[in-house]
Coordinates of C-alpha atoms in Angstrom, one line a residue:
M1 CA 8.9 -4.3 39.6
A2 CA 10.2 -7.1 37.5
R3 CA 13.4 -6.4 35.5
E4 CA 13.1 -6.4 31.8
L5 CA 14.1 -9.5 29.8
T6 CA 17.1 -9.4 27.6
Q7 CA 15.7 -9.2 24.1
I8 CA 16.5 -11.9 21.6
I9 CA 17.3 -10.5 18.1
A10 CA 17.4 -13.1 15.3
H11 CA 20.5 -12.4 13.2
R12 CA 19.5 -12.5 9.5
G13 CA 16.5 -14.5 10.7
S14 CA 17.2 -17.9 12.3
K15 CA 20.5 -18.0 10.4
G16 CA 21.8 -21.1 12.2
T17 CA 18.8 -23.3 11.2
R18 CA 17.7 -21.8 7.8
P19 CA 19.2 -20.1 4.8
E20 CA 20.0 -16.6 6.0
N21 CA 18.0 -13.6 5.1
T22 CA 15.2 -15.5 3.4
L23 CA 11.5 -15.7 4.3
P24 CA 11.9 -19.2 5.8
A25 CA 14.7 -17.9 8.1
F26 CA 12.5 -15.0 9.3
H27 CA 9.5 -17.2 9.8
A28 CA 11.5 -19.7 11.8
A29 CA 12.8 -16.9 14.0
L30 CA 9.3 -15.8 14.9
M31 CA 8.3 -19.4 15.7
D32 CA 11.4 -19.7 17.9
G33 CA 10.2 -16.8 20.1
A34 CA 12.6 -14.1 18.9
D35 CA 11.7 -10.6 20.1
G36 CA 13.3 -9.0 17.1
I37 CA 14.6 -9.5 13.6
E38 CA 17.9 -8.2 12.3
T39 CA 18.5 -8.0 8.6
D40 CA 20.5 -6.1 5.9
V41 CA 19.4 -4.0 2.9
H42 CA 21.1 -3.1 -0.4
L43 CA 20.0 -1.6 -3.7
S44 CA 19.6 -3.5 -7.0
K45 CA 20.6 -2.1 -10.3
D46 CA 17.1 -0.9 -10.9
G47 CA 16.6 0.7 -7.5
H48 CA 14.8 -2.0 -5.5
L49 CA 15.5 -2.5 -1.8
I50 CA 17.1 -6.0 -1.5
I51 CA 17.6 -8.1 1.6
M52 CA 21.0 -9.8 1.7
H53 CA 24.1 -9.6 3.9
D54 CA 26.9 -9.5 1.3
E55 CA 27.4 -7.0 -1.4
K56 CA 27.8 -10.0 -3.8
V57 CA 25.3 -12.8 -4.4
D58 CA 28.1 -15.5 -4.7
R59 CA 28.1 -16.9 -1.2
T60 CA 24.4 -17.4 -0.6
T61 CA 23.0 -18.0 -4.1
N62 CA 23.9 -19.9 -7.3
G63 CA 24.7 -16.6 -9.0
T64 CA 27.7 -14.4 -9.2
G65 CA 28.4 -10.6 -9.0
R66 CA 27.3 -7.6 -7.1
I67 CA 23.7 -6.9 -6.1
V68 CA 24.0 -3.4 -7.6
D69 CA 24.9 -4.9 -11.0
H70 CA 21.7 -7.0 -11.1
T71 CA 18.1 -6.0 -11.7
L72 CA 15.3 -7.3 -9.4
A73 CA 14.1 -9.7 -12.1
E74 CA 17.6 -11.1 -12.4
L75 CA 18.0 -11.5 -8.6
K76 CA 14.6 -13.3 -8.4
Q77 CA 15.9 -16.0 -10.8
L78 CA 18.6 -17.0 -8.3
D79 CA 18.4 -19.8 -5.8
A80 CA 19.0 -18.4 -2.3
G81 CA 18.3 -21.7 -0.4
G82 CA 19.9 -24.6 -2.1
W83 CA 23.4 -23.8 -0.9
Y84 CA 22.2 -24.3 2.7
D85 CA 20.2 -27.4 2.2
A86 CA 18.4 -29.1 -0.7
A87 CA 15.1 -28.8 1.2
Y88 CA 15.3 -25.0 0.6
A89 CA 16.2 -25.2 -3.1
G90 CA 14.4 -22.5 -5.1
T91 CA 14.0 -20.1 -2.2
Q92 CA 14.2 -16.6 -3.6
I93 CA 16.1 -13.5 -2.4
P94 CA 13.5 -11.3 -0.7
T95 CA 12.8 -7.6 -1.1
L96 CA 12.4 -5.4 2.0
D97 CA 8.7 -5.2 1.3
E98 CA 8.3 -9.0 1.2
V99 CA 10.0 -9.3 4.6
V100 CA 7.8 -6.5 6.0
Q101 CA 4.6 -8.1 4.7
L102 CA 5.6 -11.4 6.3
L103 CA 6.0 -9.7 9.6
I104 CA 2.7 -8.0 9.3
R105 CA 0.9 -11.2 8.4
Q106 CA 2.5 -12.9 11.5
K107 CA 1.3 -9.9 13.6
F108 CA 4.9 -9.3 14.7
T109 CA 5.2 -6.4 17.2
G110 CA 8.8 -6.7 18.2
I111 CA 12.0 -5.0 17.0
F112 CA 12.8 -4.8 13.3
N113 CA 16.5 -3.9 13.1
L114 CA 17.4 -2.9 9.6
E115 CA 21.1 -2.5 8.8
L116 CA 22.0 -0.3 5.9
K117 CA 24.9 -2.0 4.2
T118 CA 26.5 1.2 3.0
N119 CA 30.0 0.8 4.5
K120 CA 31.5 -0.7 1.3
I121 CA 29.1 0.6 -1.4
H122 CA 27.6 4.0 -0.7
Y123 CA 24.3 3.3 -2.5
E124 CA 23.1 6.6 -3.8
G125 CA 19.8 7.7 -2.2
I126 CA 19.2 4.4 -0.2
E127 CA 18.6 6.3 3.0
T128 CA 15.8 8.4 1.3
M129 CA 14.3 5.3 -0.2
V130 CA 14.2 3.4 3.1
A131 CA 12.7 6.4 5.0
D132 CA 10.2 6.9 2.2
Y133 CA 9.1 3.2 2.3
F134 CA 8.4 3.3 6.1
N135 CA 6.8 6.7 5.9
H136 CA 4.3 5.2 3.5
H137 CA 3.8 1.8 5.2
E138 CA 2.2 1.6 8.6
V139 CA 3.9 -1.2 10.5
P140 CA 3.0 -2.9 13.8
F141 CA 6.6 -3.4 14.9
K142 CA 9.4 -1.1 16.3
L143 CA 11.8 0.0 13.7
V144 CA 15.5 0.3 14.6
Y145 CA 18.2 1.4 12.1
S146 CA 21.8 0.5 12.4
S147 CA 24.9 0.8 10.2
F148 CA 28.7 0.6 10.2
Y149 CA 28.6 3.7 8.1
G150 CA 28.0 6.7 10.4
K151 CA 26.8 9.0 7.5
S152 CA 23.9 6.7 6.8
I153 CA 22.7 7.0 10.4
E154 CA 23.0 10.8 10.2
R155 CA 21.1 11.0 6.9
L156 CA 18.3 8.7 8.2
H157 CA 18.1 10.5 11.5
A158 CA 17.5 13.8 9.6
L159 CA 14.7 12.0 7.6
Q160 CA 13.1 10.1 10.5
P161 CA 14.2 11.6 13.8
D162 CA 11.6 9.6 15.8
V163 CA 13.1 6.2 14.8
E164 CA 15.6 4.5 17.1
F165 CA 19.2 4.4 15.9
D166 CA 22.0 2.2 17.0
S167 CA 25.6 2.1 15.9
L168 CA 27.5 -1.1 14.9
F169 CA 31.2 -1.5 15.5
Q170 CA 33.8 -4.2 16.0
T171 CA 36.7 -2.6 17.8
K172 CA 36.8 1.2 17.4
F173 CA 33.8 3.1 18.6
K174 CA 34.9 6.7 18.2
T175 CA 32.0 7.4 15.7
A176 CA 29.5 5.6 18.0
K177 CA 30.6 7.7 21.0
R178 CA 30.2 10.9 18.9
L179 CA 26.8 9.9 17.6
H180 CA 25.7 9.0 21.1
A181 CA 26.9 12.3 22.5
E182 CA 24.9 14.1 19.8
Q183 CA 21.9 12.1 20.9
I184 CA 21.5 10.6 17.4
I185 CA 21.9 7.0 18.6
I186 CA 20.8 5.5 21.9
G187 CA 22.4 2.1 21.7
Y188 CA 25.5 0.2 20.7
H189 CA 25.6 -3.1 18.7
P190 CA 29.2 -4.2 19.3
D191 CA 31.0 -7.5 18.6
I192 CA 30.5 -9.9 21.7
R193 CA 34.3 -10.5 21.8
W194 CA 34.8 -6.7 22.2
V195 CA 32.1 -6.5 24.8
R196 CA 33.7 -9.2 26.9
R197 CA 36.9 -7.1 27.1
H198 CA 35.4 -3.6 27.4
W199 CA 31.8 -3.6 28.5
L200 CA 32.6 -2.1 32.0
L201 CA 34.2 0.9 30.3
L202 CA 31.1 1.7 28.1
P203 CA 28.8 4.5 28.9
K204 CA 25.4 3.5 30.2
V205 CA 23.7 2.7 26.8
Q206 CA 21.6 -0.1 25.4
L207 CA 23.9 -3.0 24.6
R208 CA 22.9 -5.6 22.0
P209 CA 26.0 -7.5 21.2
W210 CA 26.5 -9.7 18.1
T211 CA 26.9 -12.5 17.2
V212 CA 26.0 -14.3 20.4
N213 CA 25.9 -18.0 19.4
T214 CA 27.4 -20.0 22.2
E215 CA 25.6 -20.9 25.5
R216 CA 28.5 -19.3 27.3
D217 CA 28.1 -16.0 25.6
M218 CA 24.3 -16.1 25.9
K219 CA 24.5 -16.7 29.6
F220 CA 27.0 -13.8 29.9
C221 CA 24.5 -11.4 28.3
Y222 CA 21.6 -12.7 30.5
R223 CA 23.7 -12.5 33.7
H224 CA 24.5 -8.9 33.0
R225 CA 21.0 -8.1 31.8
F226 CA 22.1 -6.5 28.6
A227 CA 19.2 -4.9 26.6
G228 CA 19.5 -7.6 24.0
L229 CA 21.6 -10.0 22.1
I230 CA 21.8 -10.7 18.4
T231 CA 22.1 -14.4 17.6
D232 CA 21.9 -17.0 14.8
Y233 CA 20.1 -19.4 17.1
P234 CA 17.0 -17.7 18.6
G235 CA 15.5 -21.0 19.7
L236 CA 18.5 -21.9 21.9
A237 CA 18.7 -18.3 23.2
H238 CA 15.0 -18.4 24.2
R239 CA 15.4 -21.7 26.1
L240 CA 18.4 -20.3 28.0
R241 CA 16.6 -17.1 28.8
V242 CA 13.6 -19.0 30.3
Q243 CA 16.1 -20.8 32.6
M244 CA 18.0 -17.6 33.6
Q245 CA 15.5 -14.8 33.5
G246 CA 12.3 -16.7 33.7
G247 CA 10.7 -15.7 30.4

């Protein structure tokens, strides 16, 4: 029986080659052969589920301030692509629904890893809104939730116990160990630097390290047959996987 391939999860889409967390980045990741998409969700001032990594729009748009202090209409006026390259000027900040609809149109059947960005701002009711969205939208892909904020994982698990949950962490994994012991999560998404030092000490869980961007780290993940890797460069990861794992 052939061993399973290490899954390639595109971090914020093809973040290394397109403006992160935009529709062009997600489309490029699919074209590059990614098995999964990782992205981040926040809430706007008027209660819309917004796809962006940072709590503020400053770094990846021509705007300023927190997402939670802007309405959807205000966020849609911002340029989320020009900072990366003039070719992407005018690219808009997407909503969760716009990303999901893109994946449906592309007949994507891989992993959709949605990180709730609740570790700094505890958006009131975001877990219920996310669960409600997916309870009312039939999707062809596998949904995976993750968060640095353990309470978000616990709340979502109560709302959608059949969905896969994974815990993110950089150095300490006390919360992750507890959630795994309670069978709330089944996998860890740790920093690749942490993994290189500690992976032999981890319990036998699904490992999908982040952010795996160098050939050296990609080869490390493939050699040890980790469940997956999260990368800004899904195209490079795919080429190396063909060489090392044959697919």
